[in-house]
XYZ file of C-alpha atoms in Angstrom:
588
model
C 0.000 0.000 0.000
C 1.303 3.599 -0.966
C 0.114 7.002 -0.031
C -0.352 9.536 -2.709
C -1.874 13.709 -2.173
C -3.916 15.548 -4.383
C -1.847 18.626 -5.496
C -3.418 22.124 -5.648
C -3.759 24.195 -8.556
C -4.389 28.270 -8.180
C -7.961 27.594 -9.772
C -9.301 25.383 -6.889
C -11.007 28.296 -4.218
C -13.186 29.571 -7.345
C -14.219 26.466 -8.873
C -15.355 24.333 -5.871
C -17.746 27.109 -5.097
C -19.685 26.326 -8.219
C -22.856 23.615 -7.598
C -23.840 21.205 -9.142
C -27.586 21.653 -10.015
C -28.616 18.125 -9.764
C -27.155 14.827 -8.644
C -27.868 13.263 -12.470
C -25.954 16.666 -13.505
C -22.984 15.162 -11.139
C -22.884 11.634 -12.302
C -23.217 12.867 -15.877
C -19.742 14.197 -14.934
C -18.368 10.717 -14.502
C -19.887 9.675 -17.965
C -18.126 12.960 -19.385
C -14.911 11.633 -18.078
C -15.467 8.291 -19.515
C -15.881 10.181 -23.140
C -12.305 11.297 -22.641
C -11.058 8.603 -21.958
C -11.906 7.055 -24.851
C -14.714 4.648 -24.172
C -16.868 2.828 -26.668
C -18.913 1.782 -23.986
C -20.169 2.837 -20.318
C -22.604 1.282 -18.067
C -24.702 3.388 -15.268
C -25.960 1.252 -12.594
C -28.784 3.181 -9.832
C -30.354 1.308 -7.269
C -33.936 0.667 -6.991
C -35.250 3.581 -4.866
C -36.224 0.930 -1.760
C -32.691 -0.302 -1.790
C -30.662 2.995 -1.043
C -27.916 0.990 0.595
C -27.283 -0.622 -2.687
C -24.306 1.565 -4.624
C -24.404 3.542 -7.979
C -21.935 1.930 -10.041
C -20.310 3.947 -13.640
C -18.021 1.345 -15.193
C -16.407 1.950 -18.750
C -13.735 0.096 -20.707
C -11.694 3.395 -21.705
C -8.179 3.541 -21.728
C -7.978 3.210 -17.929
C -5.538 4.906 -15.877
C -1.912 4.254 -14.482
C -0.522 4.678 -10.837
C 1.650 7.423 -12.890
C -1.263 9.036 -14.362
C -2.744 8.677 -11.839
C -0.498 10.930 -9.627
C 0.316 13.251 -12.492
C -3.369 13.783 -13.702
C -5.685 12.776 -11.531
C -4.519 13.661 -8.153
C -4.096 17.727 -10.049
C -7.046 19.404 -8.605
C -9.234 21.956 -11.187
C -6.170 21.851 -13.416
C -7.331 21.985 -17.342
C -6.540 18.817 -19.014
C -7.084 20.628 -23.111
C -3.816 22.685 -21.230
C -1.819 19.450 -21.106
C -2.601 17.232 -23.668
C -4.954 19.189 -26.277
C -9.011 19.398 -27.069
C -8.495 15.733 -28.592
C -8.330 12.710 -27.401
C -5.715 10.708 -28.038
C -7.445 7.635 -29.635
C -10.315 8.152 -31.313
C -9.860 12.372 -31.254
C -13.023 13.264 -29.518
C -13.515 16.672 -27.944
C -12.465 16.623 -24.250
C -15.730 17.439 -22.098
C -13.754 18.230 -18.950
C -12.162 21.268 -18.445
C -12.116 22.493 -14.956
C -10.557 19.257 -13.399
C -12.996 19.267 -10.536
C -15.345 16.774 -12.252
C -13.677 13.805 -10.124
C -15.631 14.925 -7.024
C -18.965 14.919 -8.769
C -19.787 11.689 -7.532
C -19.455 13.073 -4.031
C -22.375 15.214 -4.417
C -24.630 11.590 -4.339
C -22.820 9.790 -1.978
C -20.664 9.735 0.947
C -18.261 7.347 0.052
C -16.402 7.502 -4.315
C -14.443 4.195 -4.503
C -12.335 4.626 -7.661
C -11.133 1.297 -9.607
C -9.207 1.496 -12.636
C -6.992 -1.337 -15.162
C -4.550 -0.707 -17.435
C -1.375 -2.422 -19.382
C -1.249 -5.505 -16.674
C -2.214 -3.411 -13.399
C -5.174 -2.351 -11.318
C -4.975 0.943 -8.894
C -7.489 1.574 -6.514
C -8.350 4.046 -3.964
C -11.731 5.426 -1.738
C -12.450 9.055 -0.442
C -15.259 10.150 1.864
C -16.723 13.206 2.142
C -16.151 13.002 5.798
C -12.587 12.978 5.132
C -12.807 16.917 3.841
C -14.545 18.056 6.738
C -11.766 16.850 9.093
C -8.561 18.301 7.391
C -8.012 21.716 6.296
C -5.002 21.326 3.766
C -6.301 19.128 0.942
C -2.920 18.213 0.484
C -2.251 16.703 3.961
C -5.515 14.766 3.481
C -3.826 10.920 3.428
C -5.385 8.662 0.528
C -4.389 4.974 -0.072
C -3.261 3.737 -3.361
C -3.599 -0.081 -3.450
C -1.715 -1.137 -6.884
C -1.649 -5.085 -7.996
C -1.295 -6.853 -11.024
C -3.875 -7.693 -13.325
C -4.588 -9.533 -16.695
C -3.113 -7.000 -19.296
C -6.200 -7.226 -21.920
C -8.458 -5.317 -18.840
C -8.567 -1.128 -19.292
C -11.314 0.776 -18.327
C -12.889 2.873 -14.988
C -15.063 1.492 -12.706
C -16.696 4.170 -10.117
C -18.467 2.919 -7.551
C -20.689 5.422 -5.014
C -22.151 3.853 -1.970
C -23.508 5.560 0.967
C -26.045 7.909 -0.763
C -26.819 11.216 0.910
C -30.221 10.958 2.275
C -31.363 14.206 2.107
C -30.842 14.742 -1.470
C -33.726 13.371 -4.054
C -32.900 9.869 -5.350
C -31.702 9.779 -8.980
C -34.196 9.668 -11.299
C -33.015 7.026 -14.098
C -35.026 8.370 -16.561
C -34.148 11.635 -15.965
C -30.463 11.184 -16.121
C -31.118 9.204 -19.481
C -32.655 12.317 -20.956
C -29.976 14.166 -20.257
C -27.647 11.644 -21.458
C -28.974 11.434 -24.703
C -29.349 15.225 -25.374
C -25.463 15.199 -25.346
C -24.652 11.379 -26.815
C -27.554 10.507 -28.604
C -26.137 11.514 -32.236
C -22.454 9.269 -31.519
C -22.169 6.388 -33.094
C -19.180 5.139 -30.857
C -20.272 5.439 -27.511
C -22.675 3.142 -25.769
C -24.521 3.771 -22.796
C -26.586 1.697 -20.848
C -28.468 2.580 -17.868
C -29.582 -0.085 -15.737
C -29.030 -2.321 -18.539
C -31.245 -0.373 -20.713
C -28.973 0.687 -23.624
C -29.978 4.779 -24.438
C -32.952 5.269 -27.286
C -35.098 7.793 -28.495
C -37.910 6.195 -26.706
C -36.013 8.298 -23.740
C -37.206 11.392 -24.738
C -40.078 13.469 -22.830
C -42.770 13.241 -25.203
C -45.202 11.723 -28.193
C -43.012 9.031 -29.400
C -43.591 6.949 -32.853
C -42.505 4.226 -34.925
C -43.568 4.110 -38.647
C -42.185 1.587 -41.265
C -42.873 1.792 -45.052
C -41.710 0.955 -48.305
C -41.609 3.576 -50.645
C -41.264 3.088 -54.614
C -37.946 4.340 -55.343
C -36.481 4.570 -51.780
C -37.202 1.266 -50.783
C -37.533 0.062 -47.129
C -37.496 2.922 -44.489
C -37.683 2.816 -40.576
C -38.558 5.819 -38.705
C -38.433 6.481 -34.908
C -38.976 9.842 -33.290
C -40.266 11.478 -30.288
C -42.117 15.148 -30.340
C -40.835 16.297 -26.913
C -42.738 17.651 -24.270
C -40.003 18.794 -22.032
C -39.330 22.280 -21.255
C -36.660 23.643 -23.081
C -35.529 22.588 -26.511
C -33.377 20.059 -27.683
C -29.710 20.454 -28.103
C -29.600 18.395 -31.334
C -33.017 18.078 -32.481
C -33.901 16.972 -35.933
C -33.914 13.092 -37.948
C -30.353 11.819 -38.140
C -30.683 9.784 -41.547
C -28.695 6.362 -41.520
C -27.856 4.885 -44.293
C -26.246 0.984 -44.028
C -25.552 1.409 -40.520
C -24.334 4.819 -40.470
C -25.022 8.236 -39.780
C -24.941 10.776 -43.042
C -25.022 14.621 -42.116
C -26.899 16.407 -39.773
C -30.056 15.331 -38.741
C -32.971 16.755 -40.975
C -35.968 18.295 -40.871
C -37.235 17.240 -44.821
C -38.413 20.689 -45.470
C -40.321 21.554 -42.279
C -37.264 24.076 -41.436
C -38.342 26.111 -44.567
C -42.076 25.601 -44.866
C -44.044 29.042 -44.364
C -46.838 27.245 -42.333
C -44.811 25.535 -39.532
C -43.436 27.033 -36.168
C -40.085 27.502 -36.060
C -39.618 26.701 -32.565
C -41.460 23.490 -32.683
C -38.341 22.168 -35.186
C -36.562 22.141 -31.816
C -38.969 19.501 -30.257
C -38.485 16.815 -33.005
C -35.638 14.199 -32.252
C -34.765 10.791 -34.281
C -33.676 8.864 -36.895
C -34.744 6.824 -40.057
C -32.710 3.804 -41.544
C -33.128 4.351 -45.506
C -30.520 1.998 -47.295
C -31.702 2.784 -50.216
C -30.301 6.200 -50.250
C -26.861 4.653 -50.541
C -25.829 5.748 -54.240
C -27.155 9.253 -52.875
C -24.495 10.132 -50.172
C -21.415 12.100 -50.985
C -18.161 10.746 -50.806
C -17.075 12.332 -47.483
C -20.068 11.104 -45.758
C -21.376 14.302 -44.979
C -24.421 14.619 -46.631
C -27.074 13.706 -49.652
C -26.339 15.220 -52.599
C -27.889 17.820 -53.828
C -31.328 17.887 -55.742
C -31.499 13.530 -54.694
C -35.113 12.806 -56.028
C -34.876 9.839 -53.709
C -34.692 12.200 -50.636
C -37.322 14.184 -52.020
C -39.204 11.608 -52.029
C -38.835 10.686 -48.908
C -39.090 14.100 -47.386
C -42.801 13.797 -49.186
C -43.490 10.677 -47.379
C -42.351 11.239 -43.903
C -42.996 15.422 -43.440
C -46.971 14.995 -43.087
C -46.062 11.906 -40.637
C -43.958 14.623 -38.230
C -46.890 17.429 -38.624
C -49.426 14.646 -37.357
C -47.253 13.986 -34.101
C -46.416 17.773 -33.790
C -49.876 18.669 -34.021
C -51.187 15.690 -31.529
C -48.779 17.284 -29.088
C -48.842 21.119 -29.573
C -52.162 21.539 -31.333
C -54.366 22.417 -28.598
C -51.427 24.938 -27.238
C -51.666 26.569 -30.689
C -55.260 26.465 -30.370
C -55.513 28.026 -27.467
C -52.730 30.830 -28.551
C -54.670 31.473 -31.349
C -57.592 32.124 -29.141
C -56.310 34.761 -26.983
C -55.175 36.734 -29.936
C -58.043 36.343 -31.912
C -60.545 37.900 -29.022
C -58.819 41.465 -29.752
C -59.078 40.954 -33.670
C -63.076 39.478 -34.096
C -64.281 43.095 -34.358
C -62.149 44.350 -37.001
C -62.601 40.835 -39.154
C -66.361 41.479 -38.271
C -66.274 44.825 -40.303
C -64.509 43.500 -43.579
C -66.431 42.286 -46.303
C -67.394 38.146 -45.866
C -65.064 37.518 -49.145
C -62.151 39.375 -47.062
C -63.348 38.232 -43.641
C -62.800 34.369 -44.942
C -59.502 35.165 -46.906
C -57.844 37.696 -43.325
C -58.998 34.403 -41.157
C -57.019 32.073 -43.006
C -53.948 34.237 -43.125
C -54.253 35.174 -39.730
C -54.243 31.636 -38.306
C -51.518 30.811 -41.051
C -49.488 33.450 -39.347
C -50.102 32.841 -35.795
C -49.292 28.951 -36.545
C -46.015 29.873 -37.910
C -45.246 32.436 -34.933
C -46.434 29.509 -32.423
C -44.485 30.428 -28.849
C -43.576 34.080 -29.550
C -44.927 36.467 -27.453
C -48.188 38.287 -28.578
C -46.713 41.632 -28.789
C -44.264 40.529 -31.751
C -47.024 38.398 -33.376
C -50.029 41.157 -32.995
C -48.372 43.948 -35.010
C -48.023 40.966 -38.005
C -51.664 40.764 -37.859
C -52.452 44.067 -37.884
C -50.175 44.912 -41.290
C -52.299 41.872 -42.967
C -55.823 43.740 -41.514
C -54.641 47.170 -42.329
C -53.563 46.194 -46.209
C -56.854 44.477 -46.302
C -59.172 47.667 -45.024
C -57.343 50.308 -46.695
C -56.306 49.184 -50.599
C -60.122 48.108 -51.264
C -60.227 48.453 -54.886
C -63.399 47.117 -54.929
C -65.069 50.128 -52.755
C -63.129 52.663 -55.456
C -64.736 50.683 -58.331
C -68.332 50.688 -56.801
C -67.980 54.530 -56.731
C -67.158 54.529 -60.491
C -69.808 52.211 -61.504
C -72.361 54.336 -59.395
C -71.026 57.865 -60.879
C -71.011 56.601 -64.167
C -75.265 56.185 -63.842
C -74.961 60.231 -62.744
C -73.567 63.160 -64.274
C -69.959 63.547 -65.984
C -68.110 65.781 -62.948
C -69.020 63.733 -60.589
C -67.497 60.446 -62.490
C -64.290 62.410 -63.192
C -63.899 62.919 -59.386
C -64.434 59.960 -58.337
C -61.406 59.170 -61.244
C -59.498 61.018 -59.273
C -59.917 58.891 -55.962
C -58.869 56.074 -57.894
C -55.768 57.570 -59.261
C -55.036 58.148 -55.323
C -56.060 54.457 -54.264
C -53.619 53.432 -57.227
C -50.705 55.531 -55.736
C -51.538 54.601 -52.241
C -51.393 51.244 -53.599
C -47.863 51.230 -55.533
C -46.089 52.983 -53.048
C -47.498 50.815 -50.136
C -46.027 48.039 -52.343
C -42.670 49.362 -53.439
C -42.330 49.678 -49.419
C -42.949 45.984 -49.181
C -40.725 45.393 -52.044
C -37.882 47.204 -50.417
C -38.101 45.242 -47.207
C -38.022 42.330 -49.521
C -34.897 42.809 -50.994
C -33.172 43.786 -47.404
C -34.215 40.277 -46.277
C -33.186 38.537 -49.642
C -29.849 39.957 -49.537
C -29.105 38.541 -45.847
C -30.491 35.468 -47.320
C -27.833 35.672 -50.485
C -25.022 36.904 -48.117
C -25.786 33.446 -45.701
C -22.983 30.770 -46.659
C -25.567 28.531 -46.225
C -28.352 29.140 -48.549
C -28.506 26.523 -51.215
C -30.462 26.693 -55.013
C -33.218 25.640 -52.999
C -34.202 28.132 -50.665
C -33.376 30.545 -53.682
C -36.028 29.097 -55.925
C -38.943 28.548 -53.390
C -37.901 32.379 -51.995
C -38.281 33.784 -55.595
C -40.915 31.672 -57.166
C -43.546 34.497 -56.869
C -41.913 37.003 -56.665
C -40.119 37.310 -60.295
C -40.458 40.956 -60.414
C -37.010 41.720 -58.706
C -35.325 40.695 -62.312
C -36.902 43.503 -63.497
C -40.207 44.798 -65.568
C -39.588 42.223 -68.602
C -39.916 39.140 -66.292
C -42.609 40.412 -63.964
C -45.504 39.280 -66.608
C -44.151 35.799 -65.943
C -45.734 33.147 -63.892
C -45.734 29.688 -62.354
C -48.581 27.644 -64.410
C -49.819 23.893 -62.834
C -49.896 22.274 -66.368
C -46.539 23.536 -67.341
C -44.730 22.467 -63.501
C -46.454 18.914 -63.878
C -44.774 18.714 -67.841
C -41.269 20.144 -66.118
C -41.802 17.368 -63.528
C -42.192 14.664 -66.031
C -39.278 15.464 -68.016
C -36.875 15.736 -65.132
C -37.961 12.264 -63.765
C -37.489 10.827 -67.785
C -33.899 12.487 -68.588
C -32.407 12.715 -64.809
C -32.819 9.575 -63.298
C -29.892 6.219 -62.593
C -26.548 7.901 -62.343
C -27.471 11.064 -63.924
C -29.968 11.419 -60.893
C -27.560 13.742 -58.966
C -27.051 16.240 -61.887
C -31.001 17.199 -61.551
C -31.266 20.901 -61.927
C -33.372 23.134 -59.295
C -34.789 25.744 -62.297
C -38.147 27.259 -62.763
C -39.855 27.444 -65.681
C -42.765 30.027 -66.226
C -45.373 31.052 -69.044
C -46.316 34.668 -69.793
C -49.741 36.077 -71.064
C -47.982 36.071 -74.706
C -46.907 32.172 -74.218
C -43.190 32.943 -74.040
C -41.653 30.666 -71.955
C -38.949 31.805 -69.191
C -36.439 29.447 -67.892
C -34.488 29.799 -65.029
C -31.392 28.217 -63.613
C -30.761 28.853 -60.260
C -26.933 28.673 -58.487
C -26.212 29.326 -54.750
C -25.072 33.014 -54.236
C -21.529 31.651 -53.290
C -21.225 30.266 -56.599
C -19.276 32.335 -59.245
C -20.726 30.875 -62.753
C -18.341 29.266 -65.691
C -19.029 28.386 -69.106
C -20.103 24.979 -67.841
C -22.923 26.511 -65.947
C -24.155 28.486 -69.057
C -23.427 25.588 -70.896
C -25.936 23.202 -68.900
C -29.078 25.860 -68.979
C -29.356 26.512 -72.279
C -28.880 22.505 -72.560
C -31.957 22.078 -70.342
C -34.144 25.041 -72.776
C -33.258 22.328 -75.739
C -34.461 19.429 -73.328
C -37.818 21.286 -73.180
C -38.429 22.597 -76.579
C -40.219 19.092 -77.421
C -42.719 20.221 -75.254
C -43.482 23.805 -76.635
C -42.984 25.365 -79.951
C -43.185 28.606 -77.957
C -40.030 30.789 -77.602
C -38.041 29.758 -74.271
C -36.067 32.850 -72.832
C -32.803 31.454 -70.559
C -31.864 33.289 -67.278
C -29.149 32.199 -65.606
C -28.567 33.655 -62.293
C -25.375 33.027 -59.681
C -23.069 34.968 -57.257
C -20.285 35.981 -59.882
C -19.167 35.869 -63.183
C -16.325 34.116 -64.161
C -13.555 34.740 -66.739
C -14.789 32.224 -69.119
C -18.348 33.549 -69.017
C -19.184 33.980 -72.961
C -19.346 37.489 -74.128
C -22.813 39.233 -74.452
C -22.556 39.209 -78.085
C -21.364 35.767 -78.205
C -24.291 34.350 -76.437
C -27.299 32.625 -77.623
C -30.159 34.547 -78.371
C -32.460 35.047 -75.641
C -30.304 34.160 -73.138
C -29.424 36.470 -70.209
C -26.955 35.786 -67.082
C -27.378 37.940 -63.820
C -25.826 38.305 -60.471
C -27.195 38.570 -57.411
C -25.689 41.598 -56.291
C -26.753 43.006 -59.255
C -30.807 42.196 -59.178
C -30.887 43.118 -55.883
C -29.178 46.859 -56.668
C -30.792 47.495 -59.589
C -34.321 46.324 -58.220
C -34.073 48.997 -55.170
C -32.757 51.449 -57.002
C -36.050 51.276 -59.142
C -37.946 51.021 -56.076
C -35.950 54.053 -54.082
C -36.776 56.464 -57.564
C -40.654 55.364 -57.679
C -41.065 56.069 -53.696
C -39.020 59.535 -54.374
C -41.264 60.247 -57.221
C -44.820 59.207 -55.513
C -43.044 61.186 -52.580
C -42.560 58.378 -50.549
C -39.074 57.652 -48.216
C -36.886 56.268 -50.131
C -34.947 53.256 -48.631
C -31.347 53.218 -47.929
């Protein structure tokens, strides 16, 4: 038997002054230090609540400790491992979780009594500590502490922590409890096991509405989907659907459009935690793993399949919380809806309840101006009041039709310049959107689908017709499908009141466009003349222009590349002149 003394570091007065806020908080600690030391697996062992003299017991088979570590680590109160050896492990290169080197006395919060047992490289140390001990010394350092060291097979490594004694007047740990919090922080690794009480963790663990749905779809194949809608207070710290694909884990979790749909509550995204096993998206992962590529019709559809499954669950859980959000808001709006017209009452209702679905959990002062704008556009622009004065002069005499002419003129201004406000705000929001690393073809497309007026005048007439998207549809699933699946374009192709066609190939804004990208959209206009003998204008929009861009004059007729940058300034310049003009503010 040898005696070793914890050392003090500088750190130690302000760091054991900080609590821990629960005892599953402090044996989470020991699971943290079982992490850095490079674990695959870690079993948590609580006592059934009538057998409090029973021990908790945290065993792992991580790289275990030696009596030299031991005295050179270990025994180094609050001192910052990352300092000493890096952020990484050494193994398998996890982040380190510890950082203030107290974490070996979380245990001691539980219990009275931290046995400590650890194997490594042919020997096993081992050593107790009681929380009596503390009170009855007042140099840490003098406190004595024996180190029993024998030989052991050399094939055993790992920790094994064993806290008996439990402190009585502290709330027994909940294992369910501690397994939430386990999995908010482990749930997404793929080499790290824990079991508590034998139960290995699952999202079954979660607070909440939890589901199981399997299905096979026609292209995808067999899927298996398991989430839980949380009830918990607080959201999640990795919420989403991890996808796994042959065993493993590709990206980070998803949403499948949920994240961008208009109708949804953002901060209900943060309640939604699981995963689906879809082999078949195999041929659809990129070679680093680290996502799906981009445009995968498989994923789409799948998204299609399993977003209306998620709303369901979402909606079983938070609907009568929206419900009654919605009700308390729409007390102080009834009178004004009351005094619309019944065509606008039924049109203001729907919008109103789209928007307070979407603003679910904000408070009412943010959401009840949002309302008001869609009331106040409703009540003031009524054309149809200015055109019942017209139609009613017209029966009378000729001075009294010209002024009423003249109240329309003013509804019409009122109108533009209320828009051209609207349009400006547009554009400020677009252009964050544009300057966001992040933003993909996608959101680009679905954000300017309607709103084709920011290209300028020329394009405004344009618009998105149901026959003409279901013929786009069917030629993209004929000519993009096998291994030229992953090459499907995101473009938009619209009709105008003349039948000219307008197609449009959309890049991310961080994309600076070659000769390959021109290239491939006036390829796609020849993949769709078949279907029209109308004319088909290109537009080919990105972030930049590169060198090998082709000339203006060397381009193909009716074919037009813009920048982002560009549309964006040019539109709100237009807009800035027409509010200066109708003397409106212009926008900076």
């Amino acid at each position: 038997m040898k005696n070793i003394a914890f050392q003090v570091d500088i750190r130690l007065a302000k760091l054991l002054s900080e609590n821990y806020r629960s005892s599953e908080k402090a044996i989470k600690e020991l699971v943290d230090n079982a992490w850095d030391a490079d674990s695959e697996s870690v079993s948590v062992t609580f006592p059934e609540p009538t057998m409090m003299n029973n021990p908790i017991i945290i065993h792992d088979n991580g790289s275990g400790m030696t009596e030299e570590e031991l005295r050179r680590e270990y025994m180094v109160i609050a001192s910052d491992r990352r300092l000493r050896r890096g952020d990484l492990t050494p193994q398998k290169r996890r982040k380190v979780k510890g950082k203030k080197g107290i974490g070996k006395f979380a245990g001691l919060m539980a219990a009275n009594t931290m046995k400590l047992e650890t194997w490594t490289r042919g020997k096993k140390c081992e050593f107790s500590l009681c929380s009596s001990d503390f009170d009855t010394t007042e140099d840490i350092e003098s406190l004595p502490i024996d180190l029993i060291v024998e030989d052991c097979e050399t094939n055993l490594h790992g920790t094994c922590i064993t806290l008996s004694n439990l402190r009585q007047s502290l709330a027994f740990p909940n294992p369910d409890k501690f397994r939430q919090l386990l999995l908010q922080e482990y749930g997404r690794e793929g080499d790290f096991e824990i079991t508590v009480n034998g139960k290995s963790l699952g999202i079954d663990d979660i607070q909440g509405n939890h589901s199981q749905h399997e299905a096979n779809l026609p292209s995808v194949g067999n899927i298996k989907l398991e989430f839980t809608i949380s009830n918990q207070k607080g959201k999640l710290k990795q919420p989403g659907i991890s996808i796994r694909v042959g065993g493993k884990v590709v990206g980070k979790p998803e949403f499948f459009g949920l994240d961008i749909a208009d109708d949804f509550p953002p901060k209900l995204l943060d309640k939604i935690y699981g995963e689906i096993e879809v082999d078949g998206l195999f041929d659809h992962v990129t070679a680093d793993w680290g996502a799906l590529v981009e445009n995968s019709e498989l994923f789409e559809e799948l998204s299609k399949h399993v977003q209306p499954i998620i709303r369901e669950k979402v909606k079983e859980e938070y609907g009568r919380e929206i419900n009654l959000a919605q009700a308390r808001l729409q007390k102080r709006i009834n009178e004004r809806l009351a005094s619309l017209p019944e065509y606008k009452r039924l049109y203001a209702d729907k919008a109103i309840k789209s928007v307070l679905g979407r603003y679910y959990g904000e408070p009412e002062s943010k959401v009840e101006p949002i309302v008001c704008v869609i009331l106040d556009a409703l009540e003031i622009t009524d054309y149809r009041t200015v055109l019942e004065y017209i139609h009613e002069a017209a029966h009378s005499d000729i001075s009294k039709l010209a002024g009423v002419l003249v109240e329309f003129g003013l509804a019409e201004i009122a109108i533009v310049g209320d828009q051209a406000k609207g349009r400006l705000e547009f554009l400020d929001q677009f252009e964050l959107l544009c300057q966001t690393k992040e933003t993909d073809e996608k959101l680009i497309h679905s954000s300017l689908e309607n709103n084709l007026w920011i290209f300028g005048v020329q394009y405004s007439v344009f618009s998105s017709n149901k026959t003409l998207k279901r013929q786009v549809e069917d030629c993209l699933g004929q000519k993009y499908t096998g291994k030229r699946s992953s090459k499907r374009p995101d473009l938009m192709l619209s009709v105008s009141y003349a039948n000219e066609y307008l197609l449009i190939e959309f890049k991310r804004p961080s994309h600076s466009l070659k000769h390959e990208d021109y290239q491939q959209a006036t390829g796609y206009r020849n993949d769709f003349i078949p279907f029209t003998n109308a004319n088909i204008k290109v537009l080919l929009i990105g972030g930049k222009r590169g060198s090998d861009l082709p000339p203006a004059h060397n381009q193909e007729a009716n074919t037009n590349i813009m920048i982002f940058d560009e549309i964006i300034s040019n539109s709100r310049n237009q807009l800035n002149w027409l509010l200066t003009e109708l003397g409106g503010e212009a926008h900076a």
